[in-house]
Amino acid sequence: MREHYERVTSTMLAQGVEALCIVAGLFLAISPWVVGFALFPAAGGIQGVTLSNLICGLAFAFLMGGYATAFERTHARAYAGLAIGVWTIIAPWATVGDQAFYRTIWTNCVTGAVMACLAGAAIAMTLTGMSSKMGRSRG
């Protein structure tokens, strides 16, 4: 099993997923300042989505960044990454409500969808590896 995980992590796909996860997480962390929705203190609760993006972005980059280096021990982190991606999509409404700006909503929805897809790709690599391994052991 360990050899299989080492083969999976040495592929360009796994390394690409890891790199894109780090970039997506770091973008989410800095997005309030890059996109500019952290600069609206008059919006009341906008600080909630700013803080959420910062924490979730760093957590996603940290969790998924170690994904390919120790695949056999950290592949379960992809499920947490999926949850963070889904939270990122709903965070503007959950934290700010009707005060959310369009740029906040669009940034979070697109970034959250990318994060969820990347986490899903990481999960799929795990599941396809397990099913092919099980298929060989039965035959």
PDB file of C-alpha atoms in Angstrom:
ATOM      1  CA  MET A   1       0.000   0.000   0.000  1.00  0.00           C
ATOM      2  CA  ARG A   2       2.822   2.394   0.870  1.00  0.00           C
ATOM      3  CA  GLU A   3       4.464   1.745  -2.504  1.00  0.00           C
ATOM      4  CA  HIS A   4       1.213   2.613  -4.254  1.00  0.00           C
ATOM      5  CA  TYR A   5       0.959   5.906  -2.370  1.00  0.00           C
ATOM      6  CA  GLU A   6       4.559   6.734  -3.229  1.00  0.00           C
ATOM      7  CA  ARG A   7       3.812   6.087  -6.909  1.00  0.00           C
ATOM      8  CA  VAL A   8       0.732   8.317  -6.757  1.00  0.00           C
ATOM      9  CA  THR A   9       2.612  11.208  -5.118  1.00  0.00           C
ATOM     10  CA  SER A  10       5.402  11.042  -7.658  1.00  0.00           C
ATOM     11  CA  THR A  11       3.008  11.701 -10.542  1.00  0.00           C
ATOM     12  CA  MET A  12       2.686  15.111 -12.117  1.00  0.00           C
ATOM     13  CA  LEU A  13      -1.047  15.079 -11.356  1.00  0.00           C
ATOM     14  CA  ALA A  14      -0.542  14.765  -7.590  1.00  0.00           C
ATOM     15  CA  GLN A  15       2.172  17.388  -7.569  1.00  0.00           C
ATOM     16  CA  GLY A  16       0.024  19.705  -9.674  1.00  0.00           C
ATOM     17  CA  VAL A  17      -2.962  19.272  -7.361  1.00  0.00           C
ATOM     18  CA  GLU A  18      -0.778  20.053  -4.360  1.00  0.00           C
ATOM     19  CA  ALA A  19       0.687  23.180  -5.975  1.00  0.00           C
ATOM     20  CA  LEU A  20      -2.733  24.450  -7.048  1.00  0.00           C
ATOM     21  CA  CYS A  21      -4.101  23.812  -3.552  1.00  0.00           C
ATOM     22  CA  ILE A  22      -1.369  25.940  -2.023  1.00  0.00           C
ATOM     23  CA  VAL A  23      -1.971  28.742  -4.528  1.00  0.00           C
ATOM     24  CA  ALA A  24      -5.767  28.607  -4.041  1.00  0.00           C
ATOM     25  CA  GLY A  25      -5.424  28.655  -0.246  1.00  0.00           C
ATOM     26  CA  LEU A  26      -2.991  31.552  -0.261  1.00  0.00           C
ATOM     27  CA  PHE A  27      -5.176  33.478  -2.708  1.00  0.00           C
ATOM     28  CA  LEU A  28      -8.189  33.006  -0.435  1.00  0.00           C
ATOM     29  CA  ALA A  29      -6.133  34.225   2.530  1.00  0.00           C
ATOM     30  CA  ILE A  30      -5.111  37.458   0.792  1.00  0.00           C
ATOM     31  CA  SER A  31      -8.270  37.949  -1.275  1.00  0.00           C
ATOM     32  CA  PRO A  32      -9.909  40.486   1.067  1.00  0.00           C
ATOM     33  CA  TRP A  33      -7.022  42.877   0.426  1.00  0.00           C
ATOM     34  CA  VAL A  34      -6.376  41.979  -3.227  1.00  0.00           C
ATOM     35  CA  VAL A  35     -10.004  42.179  -4.289  1.00  0.00           C
ATOM     36  CA  GLY A  36     -10.635  45.081  -1.930  1.00  0.00           C
ATOM     37  CA  PHE A  37     -13.577  44.036   0.181  1.00  0.00           C
ATOM     38  CA  ALA A  38     -11.555  44.324   3.413  1.00  0.00           C
ATOM     39  CA  LEU A  39     -11.422  48.069   2.816  1.00  0.00           C
ATOM     40  CA  PHE A  40     -15.113  48.661   3.548  1.00  0.00           C
ATOM     41  CA  PRO A  41     -15.360  49.142   7.335  1.00  0.00           C
ATOM     42  CA  ALA A  42     -18.761  50.789   6.926  1.00  0.00           C
ATOM     43  CA  ALA A  43     -20.189  47.420   5.909  1.00  0.00           C
ATOM     44  CA  GLY A  44     -20.442  46.302   9.506  1.00  0.00           C
ATOM     45  CA  GLY A  45     -19.948  42.542   9.370  1.00  0.00           C
ATOM     46  CA  ILE A  46     -17.511  42.496   6.433  1.00  0.00           C
ATOM     47  CA  GLN A  47     -14.706  41.806   8.925  1.00  0.00           C
ATOM     48  CA  GLY A  48     -16.261  38.386   9.538  1.00  0.00           C
ATOM     49  CA  VAL A  49     -15.764  37.235   5.953  1.00  0.00           C
ATOM     50  CA  THR A  50     -12.279  38.787   5.906  1.00  0.00           C
ATOM     51  CA  LEU A  51     -11.274  36.803   8.970  1.00  0.00           C
ATOM     52  CA  SER A  52     -12.951  33.675   7.615  1.00  0.00           C
ATOM     53  CA  ASN A  53     -11.055  33.943   4.324  1.00  0.00           C
ATOM     54  CA  LEU A  54      -7.750  34.494   6.085  1.00  0.00           C
ATOM     55  CA  ILE A  55      -8.132  31.530   8.446  1.00  0.00           C
ATOM     56  CA  CYS A  56      -9.681  29.149   5.900  1.00  0.00           C
ATOM     57  CA  GLY A  57      -7.162  30.065   3.202  1.00  0.00           C
ATOM     58  CA  LEU A  58      -4.177  29.423   5.445  1.00  0.00           C
ATOM     59  CA  ALA A  59      -5.736  26.225   6.795  1.00  0.00           C
ATOM     60  CA  PHE A  60      -6.434  24.933   3.280  1.00  0.00           C
ATOM     61  CA  ALA A  61      -2.901  25.709   2.091  1.00  0.00           C
ATOM     62  CA  PHE A  62      -1.427  24.051   5.184  1.00  0.00           C
ATOM     63  CA  LEU A  63      -3.643  20.960   5.064  1.00  0.00           C
ATOM     64  CA  MET A  64      -3.346  20.331   1.352  1.00  0.00           C
ATOM     65  CA  GLY A  65       0.275  21.454   1.126  1.00  0.00           C
ATOM     66  CA  GLY A  66       1.462  18.390   2.990  1.00  0.00           C
ATOM     67  CA  TYR A  67      -0.778  16.180   0.904  1.00  0.00           C
ATOM     68  CA  ALA A  68       1.743  14.880  -1.620  1.00  0.00           C
ATOM     69  CA  THR A  69       4.735  14.669   0.691  1.00  0.00           C
ATOM     70  CA  ALA A  70       3.248  12.011   2.956  1.00  0.00           C
ATOM     71  CA  PHE A  71       0.279  10.722   0.999  1.00  0.00           C
ATOM     72  CA  GLU A  72      -0.284   7.567   3.023  1.00  0.00           C
ATOM     73  CA  ARG A  73      -0.699   9.541   6.240  1.00  0.00           C
ATOM     74  CA  THR A  74      -2.392  12.709   5.064  1.00  0.00           C
ATOM     75  CA  HIS A  75      -4.870  11.764   2.346  1.00  0.00           C
ATOM     76  CA  ALA A  76      -7.734  12.129   4.824  1.00  0.00           C
ATOM     77  CA  ARG A  77      -6.930  15.856   4.917  1.00  0.00           C
ATOM     78  CA  ALA A  78      -8.570  16.155   1.530  1.00  0.00           C
ATOM     79  CA  TYR A  79     -11.973  15.694   3.173  1.00  0.00           C
ATOM     80  CA  ALA A  80     -11.239  18.655   5.450  1.00  0.00           C
ATOM     81  CA  GLY A  81     -10.150  20.597   2.357  1.00  0.00           C
ATOM     82  CA  LEU A  82     -13.485  19.794   0.735  1.00  0.00           C
ATOM     83  CA  ALA A  83     -15.327  21.111   3.792  1.00  0.00           C
ATOM     84  CA  ILE A  84     -13.258  24.309   3.735  1.00  0.00           C
ATOM     85  CA  GLY A  85     -14.077  24.778   0.045  1.00  0.00           C
ATOM     86  CA  VAL A  86     -17.807  24.408   0.698  1.00  0.00           C
ATOM     87  CA  TRP A  87     -17.616  26.794   3.681  1.00  0.00           C
ATOM     88  CA  THR A  88     -15.810  29.338   1.504  1.00  0.00           C
ATOM     89  CA  ILE A  89     -18.768  29.326  -0.894  1.00  0.00           C
ATOM     90  CA  ILE A  90     -21.370  29.950   1.810  1.00  0.00           C
ATOM     91  CA  ALA A  91     -19.254  32.239   4.037  1.00  0.00           C
ATOM     92  CA  PRO A  92     -20.385  35.581   2.541  1.00  0.00           C
ATOM     93  CA  TRP A  93     -24.005  34.843   3.422  1.00  0.00           C
ATOM     94  CA  ALA A  94     -23.242  33.099   6.717  1.00  0.00           C
ATOM     95  CA  THR A  95     -20.980  35.828   8.081  1.00  0.00           C
ATOM     96  CA  VAL A  96     -22.190  39.048   6.453  1.00  0.00           C
ATOM     97  CA  GLY A  97     -25.700  38.271   5.259  1.00  0.00           C
ATOM     98  CA  ASP A  98     -27.320  40.829   2.994  1.00  0.00           C
ATOM     99  CA  GLN A  99     -24.346  43.198   3.357  1.00  0.00           C
ATOM    100  CA  ALA A 100     -22.138  41.047   1.121  1.00  0.00           C
ATOM    101  CA  PHE A 101     -20.696  42.829  -1.889  1.00  0.00           C
ATOM    102  CA  TYR A 102     -20.709  41.263  -5.339  1.00  0.00           C
ATOM    103  CA  ARG A 103     -16.933  41.042  -5.371  1.00  0.00           C
ATOM    104  CA  THR A 104     -17.026  39.202  -2.035  1.00  0.00           C
ATOM    105  CA  ILE A 105     -19.615  36.744  -3.311  1.00  0.00           C
ATOM    106  CA  TRP A 106     -17.895  36.139  -6.660  1.00  0.00           C
ATOM    107  CA  THR A 107     -14.439  35.765  -5.133  1.00  0.00           C
ATOM    108  CA  ASN A 108     -15.598  33.325  -2.502  1.00  0.00           C
ATOM    109  CA  CYS A 109     -17.805  31.287  -4.847  1.00  0.00           C
ATOM    110  CA  VAL A 110     -15.142  30.886  -7.532  1.00  0.00           C
ATOM    111  CA  THR A 111     -12.293  30.263  -5.090  1.00  0.00           C
ATOM    112  CA  GLY A 112     -14.404  27.892  -2.989  1.00  0.00           C
ATOM    113  CA  ALA A 113     -15.451  25.935  -6.079  1.00  0.00           C
ATOM    114  CA  VAL A 114     -11.822  25.636  -7.203  1.00  0.00           C
ATOM    115  CA  MET A 115     -10.800  24.505  -3.713  1.00  0.00           C
ATOM    116  CA  ALA A 116     -13.618  21.941  -3.564  1.00  0.00           C
ATOM    117  CA  CYS A 117     -12.682  20.593  -7.008  1.00  0.00           C
ATOM    118  CA  LEU A 118      -9.011  20.295  -6.031  1.00  0.00           C
ATOM    119  CA  ALA A 119      -9.916  18.509  -2.808  1.00  0.00           C
ATOM    120  CA  GLY A 120     -12.228  16.271  -4.824  1.00  0.00           C
ATOM    121  CA  ALA A 121      -9.354  15.460  -7.178  1.00  0.00           C
ATOM    122  CA  ALA A 122      -7.215  14.533  -4.195  1.00  0.00           C
ATOM    123  CA  ILE A 123      -9.982  12.306  -2.849  1.00  0.00           C
ATOM    124  CA  ALA A 124     -10.456  10.722  -6.283  1.00  0.00           C
ATOM    125  CA  MET A 125      -6.750   9.854  -6.489  1.00  0.00           C
ATOM    126  CA  THR A 126      -7.094   8.049  -3.185  1.00  0.00           C
ATOM    127  CA  LEU A 127     -10.276   6.203  -4.137  1.00  0.00           C
ATOM    128  CA  THR A 128      -9.113   5.138  -7.599  1.00  0.00           C
ATOM    129  CA  GLY A 129      -5.908   3.860  -6.088  1.00  0.00           C
ATOM    130  CA  MET A 130      -7.798   1.854  -3.494  1.00  0.00           C
ATOM    131  CA  SER A 131     -10.305   0.388  -5.951  1.00  0.00           C
ATOM    132  CA  SER A 132      -7.610  -0.671  -8.406  1.00  0.00           C
ATOM    133  CA  LYS A 133      -5.633  -2.223  -5.563  1.00  0.00           C
ATOM    134  CA  MET A 134      -8.714  -4.108  -4.352  1.00  0.00           C
ATOM    135  CA  GLY A 135      -9.516  -5.268  -7.878  1.00  0.00           C
ATOM    136  CA  ARG A 136      -6.054  -6.759  -8.273  1.00  0.00           C
ATOM    137  CA  SER A 137      -6.222  -8.572  -4.948  1.00  0.00           C
ATOM    138  CA  ARG A 138      -9.538 -10.234  -5.840  1.00  0.00           C
ATOM    139  CA  GLY A 139      -8.390 -11.520  -9.198  1.00  0.00           C
TER     140      GLY A 139
END
